[in-house]
Tab-separated table of C-alpha atoms in Angstrom:
chain	number	residue	atom	x	y	z
A	1	UNK	CA	17.307	-9.584	-34.001
A	2	UNK	CA	14.095	-11.236	-32.891
A	3	UNK	CA	10.999	-9.841	-34.596
A	4	UNK	CA	9.215	-7.381	-32.280
A	5	UNK	CA	5.901	-9.232	-32.537
A	6	UNK	CA	3.940	-12.056	-34.137
A	7	UNK	CA	0.695	-11.164	-35.849
A	8	UNK	CA	-2.168	-13.221	-37.218
A	9	UNK	CA	-4.924	-11.465	-39.168
A	10	UNK	CA	-8.480	-12.656	-38.586
A	11	UNK	CA	-11.912	-12.029	-40.055
A	12	UNK	CA	-13.775	-10.655	-37.026
A	13	UNK	CA	-13.828	-6.961	-35.978
A	14	UNK	CA	-11.670	-7.960	-32.991
A	15	UNK	CA	-7.967	-7.617	-32.228
A	16	UNK	CA	-6.530	-9.433	-29.222
A	17	UNK	CA	-3.345	-7.762	-27.972
A	18	UNK	CA	-0.881	-9.740	-25.833
A	19	UNK	CA	1.981	-7.352	-25.052
A	20	UNK	CA	3.627	-9.006	-22.041
A	21	UNK	CA	4.092	-12.688	-22.943
A	22	UNK	CA	7.449	-12.141	-24.628
A	23	UNK	CA	10.692	-13.514	-23.228
A	24	UNK	CA	13.263	-12.298	-25.770
A	25	UNK	CA	15.993	-10.060	-24.354
A	26	UNK	CA	18.429	-7.644	-25.913
A	27	UNK	CA	22.090	-8.502	-25.155
A	28	UNK	CA	22.534	-5.469	-22.903
A	29	UNK	CA	19.482	-6.345	-20.800
A	30	UNK	CA	20.271	-10.058	-20.611
A	31	UNK	CA	23.808	-9.427	-19.369
A	32	UNK	CA	22.637	-6.929	-16.744
A	33	UNK	CA	19.712	-8.749	-15.104
A	34	UNK	CA	19.851	-9.353	-11.367
A	35	UNK	CA	19.610	-12.929	-10.085
A	36	UNK	CA	16.008	-12.287	-9.041
A	37	UNK	CA	15.082	-11.088	-12.524
A	38	UNK	CA	16.684	-13.873	-14.561
A	39	UNK	CA	13.633	-16.191	-14.351
A	40	UNK	CA	11.569	-13.297	-15.851
A	41	UNK	CA	8.982	-13.458	-13.062
A	42	UNK	CA	6.778	-10.563	-14.268
A	43	UNK	CA	6.035	-12.209	-17.620
A	44	UNK	CA	2.437	-12.910	-18.658
A	45	UNK	CA	3.301	-16.577	-19.001
A	46	UNK	CA	1.257	-18.829	-21.335
A	47	UNK	CA	-1.262	-16.138	-22.314
A	48	UNK	CA	-1.051	-16.983	-26.062
A	49	UNK	CA	-1.757	-20.623	-25.194
A	50	UNK	CA	-4.617	-19.636	-22.907
A	51	UNK	CA	-6.240	-17.674	-25.737
A	52	UNK	CA	-5.420	-20.145	-28.491
A	53	UNK	CA	-9.151	-20.505	-29.188
A	54	UNK	CA	-9.143	-16.957	-30.588
A	55	UNK	CA	-7.663	-17.952	-33.938
A	56	UNK	CA	-10.419	-20.495	-34.504
A	57	UNK	CA	-12.996	-17.821	-33.671
A	58	UNK	CA	-11.489	-15.564	-36.306
A	59	UNK	CA	-9.932	-12.837	-34.189
A	60	UNK	CA	-6.765	-11.017	-35.153
A	61	UNK	CA	-3.995	-11.591	-32.593
A	62	UNK	CA	-0.788	-9.661	-31.937
A	63	UNK	CA	1.792	-10.991	-29.469
A	64	UNK	CA	4.865	-9.069	-28.347
A	65	UNK	CA	8.057	-11.133	-28.470
A	66	UNK	CA	10.302	-9.099	-26.168
A	67	UNK	CA	10.229	-9.175	-22.393
A	68	UNK	CA	8.751	-6.181	-20.625
A	69	UNK	CA	12.145	-6.017	-18.892
A	70	UNK	CA	13.515	-4.605	-22.153
A	71	UNK	CA	10.627	-2.206	-22.750
A	72	UNK	CA	7.012	-2.213	-21.616
A	73	UNK	CA	4.615	-2.128	-24.557
A	74	UNK	CA	1.751	-1.138	-22.253
A	75	UNK	CA	3.335	2.137	-21.145
A	76	UNK	CA	3.319	5.460	-23.032
A	77	UNK	CA	6.377	6.417	-25.039
A	78	UNK	CA	6.867	9.485	-22.834
A	79	UNK	CA	6.852	7.219	-19.736
A	80	UNK	CA	4.253	9.273	-17.874
A	81	UNK	CA	2.884	7.265	-14.896
A	82	UNK	CA	-0.499	5.612	-15.414
A	83	UNK	CA	-1.215	4.996	-11.731
A	84	UNK	CA	-0.687	7.063	-8.602
A	85	UNK	CA	0.060	3.848	-6.693
A	86	UNK	CA	3.182	1.691	-7.087
A	87	UNK	CA	3.851	0.661	-10.683
A	88	UNK	CA	6.634	0.109	-13.210
A	89	UNK	CA	7.565	2.304	-16.143
A	90	UNK	CA	8.399	2.139	-19.829
A	91	UNK	CA	11.887	0.922	-18.924
A	92	UNK	CA	11.352	-1.001	-15.665
A	93	UNK	CA	14.134	-0.829	-13.110
A	94	UNK	CA	12.434	-3.019	-10.487
A	95	UNK	CA	10.318	-6.142	-10.460
A	96	UNK	CA	6.693	-5.832	-9.331
A	97	UNK	CA	7.726	-6.653	-5.776
A	98	UNK	CA	10.281	-3.811	-5.724
A	99	UNK	CA	13.364	-5.990	-6.180
A	100	UNK	CA	16.005	-4.366	-8.421
A	101	UNK	CA	15.803	-5.564	-12.013
A	102	UNK	CA	19.437	-4.921	-12.869
A	103	UNK	CA	22.832	-5.500	-11.331
A	104	UNK	CA	23.920	-2.076	-9.998
A	105	UNK	CA	25.850	-0.082	-12.591
A	106	UNK	CA	24.844	-2.308	-15.519
A	107	UNK	CA	21.523	-0.714	-16.452
A	108	UNK	CA	20.943	-0.109	-20.187
A	109	UNK	CA	22.007	3.377	-21.248
A	110	UNK	CA	19.883	6.029	-22.935
A	111	UNK	CA	20.994	5.042	-26.448
A	112	UNK	CA	20.113	1.384	-25.873
A	113	UNK	CA	16.721	2.316	-24.475
A	114	UNK	CA	16.023	4.584	-27.441
A	115	UNK	CA	16.829	1.648	-29.735
A	116	UNK	CA	14.279	-0.488	-27.872
A	117	UNK	CA	11.676	2.241	-28.301
A	118	UNK	CA	12.373	2.538	-32.033
A	119	UNK	CA	12.766	-1.159	-32.852
A	120	UNK	CA	10.340	-2.878	-30.453
A	121	UNK	CA	7.751	-0.454	-29.018
A	122	UNK	CA	7.083	1.541	-32.178
A	123	UNK	CA	6.585	-1.447	-34.524
A	124	UNK	CA	4.140	-3.094	-32.106
A	125	UNK	CA	2.033	0.027	-31.822
A	126	UNK	CA	2.195	0.746	-35.528
A	127	UNK	CA	0.827	-2.729	-36.240
A	128	UNK	CA	-1.814	-2.367	-33.527
A	129	UNK	CA	-2.964	0.979	-34.900
A	130	UNK	CA	-2.906	-0.236	-38.488
A	131	UNK	CA	-5.024	-3.297	-37.693
A	132	UNK	CA	-7.586	-1.311	-35.727
A	133	UNK	CA	-7.899	1.088	-38.663
A	134	UNK	CA	-8.360	-1.849	-41.041
A	135	UNK	CA	-11.011	-3.442	-38.836
A	136	UNK	CA	-12.910	-0.187	-38.518
A	137	UNK	CA	-12.778	0.416	-42.266
A	138	UNK	CA	-14.020	-3.096	-42.988
A	139	UNK	CA	-16.637	-3.500	-40.244
A	140	UNK	CA	-17.532	0.051	-39.250
A	141	UNK	CA	-16.060	-0.418	-35.770
A	142	UNK	CA	-13.151	-2.188	-34.081
A	143	UNK	CA	-12.770	-4.067	-30.807
A	144	UNK	CA	-9.526	-4.336	-28.862
A	145	UNK	CA	-9.128	-6.933	-26.108
A	146	UNK	CA	-5.858	-6.440	-24.208
A	147	UNK	CA	-4.951	-9.742	-22.515
A	148	UNK	CA	-2.768	-9.817	-19.389
A	149	UNK	CA	-1.994	-11.837	-16.282
A	150	UNK	CA	-0.189	-11.287	-12.993
A	151	UNK	CA	0.654	-13.158	-9.804
A	152	UNK	CA	-2.305	-13.250	-7.441
A	153	UNK	CA	-0.329	-11.890	-4.459
A	154	UNK	CA	1.943	-8.831	-4.851
A	155	UNK	CA	1.756	-6.764	-1.631
A	156	UNK	CA	3.605	-3.824	-3.197
A	157	UNK	CA	0.877	-3.421	-5.835
A	158	UNK	CA	-2.303	-4.498	-4.038
A	159	UNK	CA	-3.506	-5.818	-0.700
A	160	UNK	CA	-4.484	-9.435	-0.220
A	161	UNK	CA	-5.329	-11.733	-3.131
A	162	UNK	CA	-6.224	-10.271	-6.502
A	163	UNK	CA	-9.659	-11.193	-7.921
A	164	UNK	CA	-9.456	-13.866	-10.604
A	165	UNK	CA	-10.679	-11.589	-13.408
A	166	UNK	CA	-9.906	-7.871	-13.428
A	167	UNK	CA	-11.633	-5.867	-16.155
A	168	UNK	CA	-10.257	-2.442	-17.057
A	169	UNK	CA	-12.105	0.097	-19.170
A	170	UNK	CA	-10.427	3.256	-17.865
A	171	UNK	CA	-13.418	3.877	-15.648
A	172	UNK	CA	-15.839	3.288	-18.525
A	173	UNK	CA	-14.061	5.639	-20.941
A	174	UNK	CA	-12.438	3.106	-23.280
A	175	UNK	CA	-15.564	1.278	-24.493
A	176	UNK	CA	-19.305	1.700	-24.840
A	177	UNK	CA	-21.127	1.046	-21.574
A	178	UNK	CA	-23.092	-1.831	-23.131
A	179	UNK	CA	-19.869	-3.740	-23.787
A	180	UNK	CA	-18.786	-3.394	-20.168
A	181	UNK	CA	-22.271	-4.369	-18.984
A	182	UNK	CA	-22.219	-7.541	-21.082
A	183	UNK	CA	-18.754	-8.521	-19.877
A	184	UNK	CA	-19.705	-7.957	-16.246
A	185	UNK	CA	-22.949	-9.896	-16.717
A	186	UNK	CA	-21.020	-12.789	-18.240
A	187	UNK	CA	-18.578	-12.823	-15.315
A	188	UNK	CA	-21.411	-12.547	-12.785
A	189	UNK	CA	-23.277	-15.493	-14.333
A	190	UNK	CA	-20.706	-17.964	-12.959
A	191	UNK	CA	-19.442	-18.648	-9.439
A	192	UNK	CA	-16.076	-20.339	-9.979
A	193	UNK	CA	-14.017	-17.207	-10.623
A	194	UNK	CA	-14.140	-13.912	-8.732
A	195	UNK	CA	-14.092	-10.679	-10.692
A	196	UNK	CA	-14.019	-6.892	-10.477
A	197	UNK	CA	-14.344	-4.042	-12.979
A	198	UNK	CA	-11.987	-1.046	-12.777
A	199	UNK	CA	-10.481	-2.097	-9.478
A	200	UNK	CA	-6.701	-2.016	-9.048
A	201	UNK	CA	-6.273	-2.439	-12.811
A	202	UNK	CA	-8.217	0.070	-14.906
A	203	UNK	CA	-6.338	-0.561	-18.122
A	204	UNK	CA	-2.843	0.404	-19.176
A	205	UNK	CA	-1.649	2.587	-22.018
A	206	UNK	CA	-2.997	0.352	-24.779
A	207	UNK	CA	-6.541	0.388	-23.415
A	208	UNK	CA	-6.473	4.107	-22.653
A	209	UNK	CA	-4.824	5.240	-25.873
A	210	UNK	CA	-6.760	3.167	-28.392
A	211	UNK	CA	-10.141	2.867	-26.700
A	212	UNK	CA	-12.084	5.694	-28.342
A	213	UNK	CA	-15.759	4.649	-28.313
A	214	UNK	CA	-16.893	7.926	-29.881
A	215	UNK	CA	-14.684	7.005	-32.857
A	216	UNK	CA	-15.963	3.428	-33.036
A	217	UNK	CA	-12.986	1.760	-31.330
A	218	UNK	CA	-13.773	-0.055	-28.076
A	219	UNK	CA	-10.999	-1.373	-25.814
A	220	UNK	CA	-11.041	-3.584	-22.720
A	221	UNK	CA	-8.174	-4.939	-20.634
A	222	UNK	CA	-8.462	-8.215	-18.755
A	223	UNK	CA	-5.885	-8.925	-16.059
A	224	UNK	CA	-6.025	-12.544	-14.885
A	225	UNK	CA	-4.753	-13.899	-11.592
A	226	UNK	CA	-2.172	-16.450	-12.703
A	227	UNK	CA	-2.997	-19.025	-10.024
A	228	UNK	CA	-6.004	-20.102	-12.091
A	229	UNK	CA	-3.976	-21.528	-14.948
A	230	UNK	CA	-0.280	-21.754	-13.992
A	231	UNK	CA	2.209	-22.066	-11.142
A	232	UNK	CA	3.205	-18.649	-9.855
A	233	UNK	CA	6.730	-19.786	-8.903
A	234	UNK	CA	9.565	-20.789	-11.274
A	235	UNK	CA	9.512	-22.536	-13.658
A	236	UNK	CA	5.967	-21.080	-14.002
A	237	UNK	CA	4.425	-24.275	-15.336
A	238	UNK	CA	1.072	-24.467	-17.113
A	239	UNK	CA	-1.564	-26.153	-14.915
A	240	UNK	CA	-3.168	-28.763	-17.110
A	241	UNK	CA	-5.974	-29.402	-14.624
A	242	UNK	CA	-6.800	-25.734	-14.055
A	243	UNK	CA	-6.366	-23.872	-17.346
A	244	UNK	CA	-9.085	-25.779	-19.275
A	245	UNK	CA	-11.587	-24.637	-16.649
A	246	UNK	CA	-10.773	-20.982	-17.328
A	247	UNK	CA	-10.646	-21.078	-21.136
A	248	UNK	CA	-14.402	-21.590	-21.722
A	249	UNK	CA	-15.154	-18.484	-19.663
A	250	UNK	CA	-12.600	-16.462	-21.617
A	251	UNK	CA	-14.253	-17.545	-24.851
A	252	UNK	CA	-17.658	-16.580	-23.441
A	253	UNK	CA	-16.275	-13.143	-22.585
A	254	UNK	CA	-14.915	-12.661	-26.097
A	255	UNK	CA	-18.257	-13.684	-27.572
A	256	UNK	CA	-20.069	-11.323	-25.185
A	257	UNK	CA	-17.892	-8.458	-26.341
A	258	UNK	CA	-18.604	-9.276	-29.971
A	259	UNK	CA	-22.373	-9.610	-29.503
A	260	UNK	CA	-22.682	-6.380	-27.524
A	261	UNK	CA	-20.698	-4.479	-30.158
A	262	UNK	CA	-23.046	-5.719	-32.863
A	263	UNK	CA	-25.932	-4.156	-30.956
A	264	UNK	CA	-24.119	-0.821	-30.815
A	265	UNK	CA	-23.067	-0.743	-34.473
């Protein structure tokens, strides 16, 4: 069985979580996927590569290895909806555009889904929690940056074109206000990429569950429009001319989060 995640421990009080870049499938999911789902279109393609500067900075990084089509690491274990608008659950049964994920009658059964929860979801969150506790014990506080991406046009989820950078802080509840202010100021200081804070994406389960600023743990989600660094159609190729333009801004955002947290501590 493929390991549920890859983890690299850093020296900064920062953990970067990448839950949706995985492409591994369990046998029961792989054999049941619909034709539309086989290219794994809802994957956060290339996000580890996009944030490869993080290791040099000294951040800890955790990357999920399994596709969200097996189990979604950014949904609660009880599968309670996070949004009142269209979304997908802990065990998705449709793609983002509403297309069925599985061939009718071949969906994974309850036992198989429970195995995914126990062997994939739980280990990821145990490692995430353990690292945040270590960072807080060592530095006095911990920062969590949840890194995501999505196609820039998905009518079922949002109207029109998604802003390039979509910050989510659960309406300001998952991090100190100074951290959000610094991130927004950093985004506003440039004109190449559009941005919004707590728009369509306010942060998923990871941001909401672990972001506890009163306890010294500050979490932010960043949802990127994929058109800025990759092709949004199969085979979802990395855009060598576009991605290097986005990476410096991402590094600036990470540094802004770190510097603002130092002021709070």
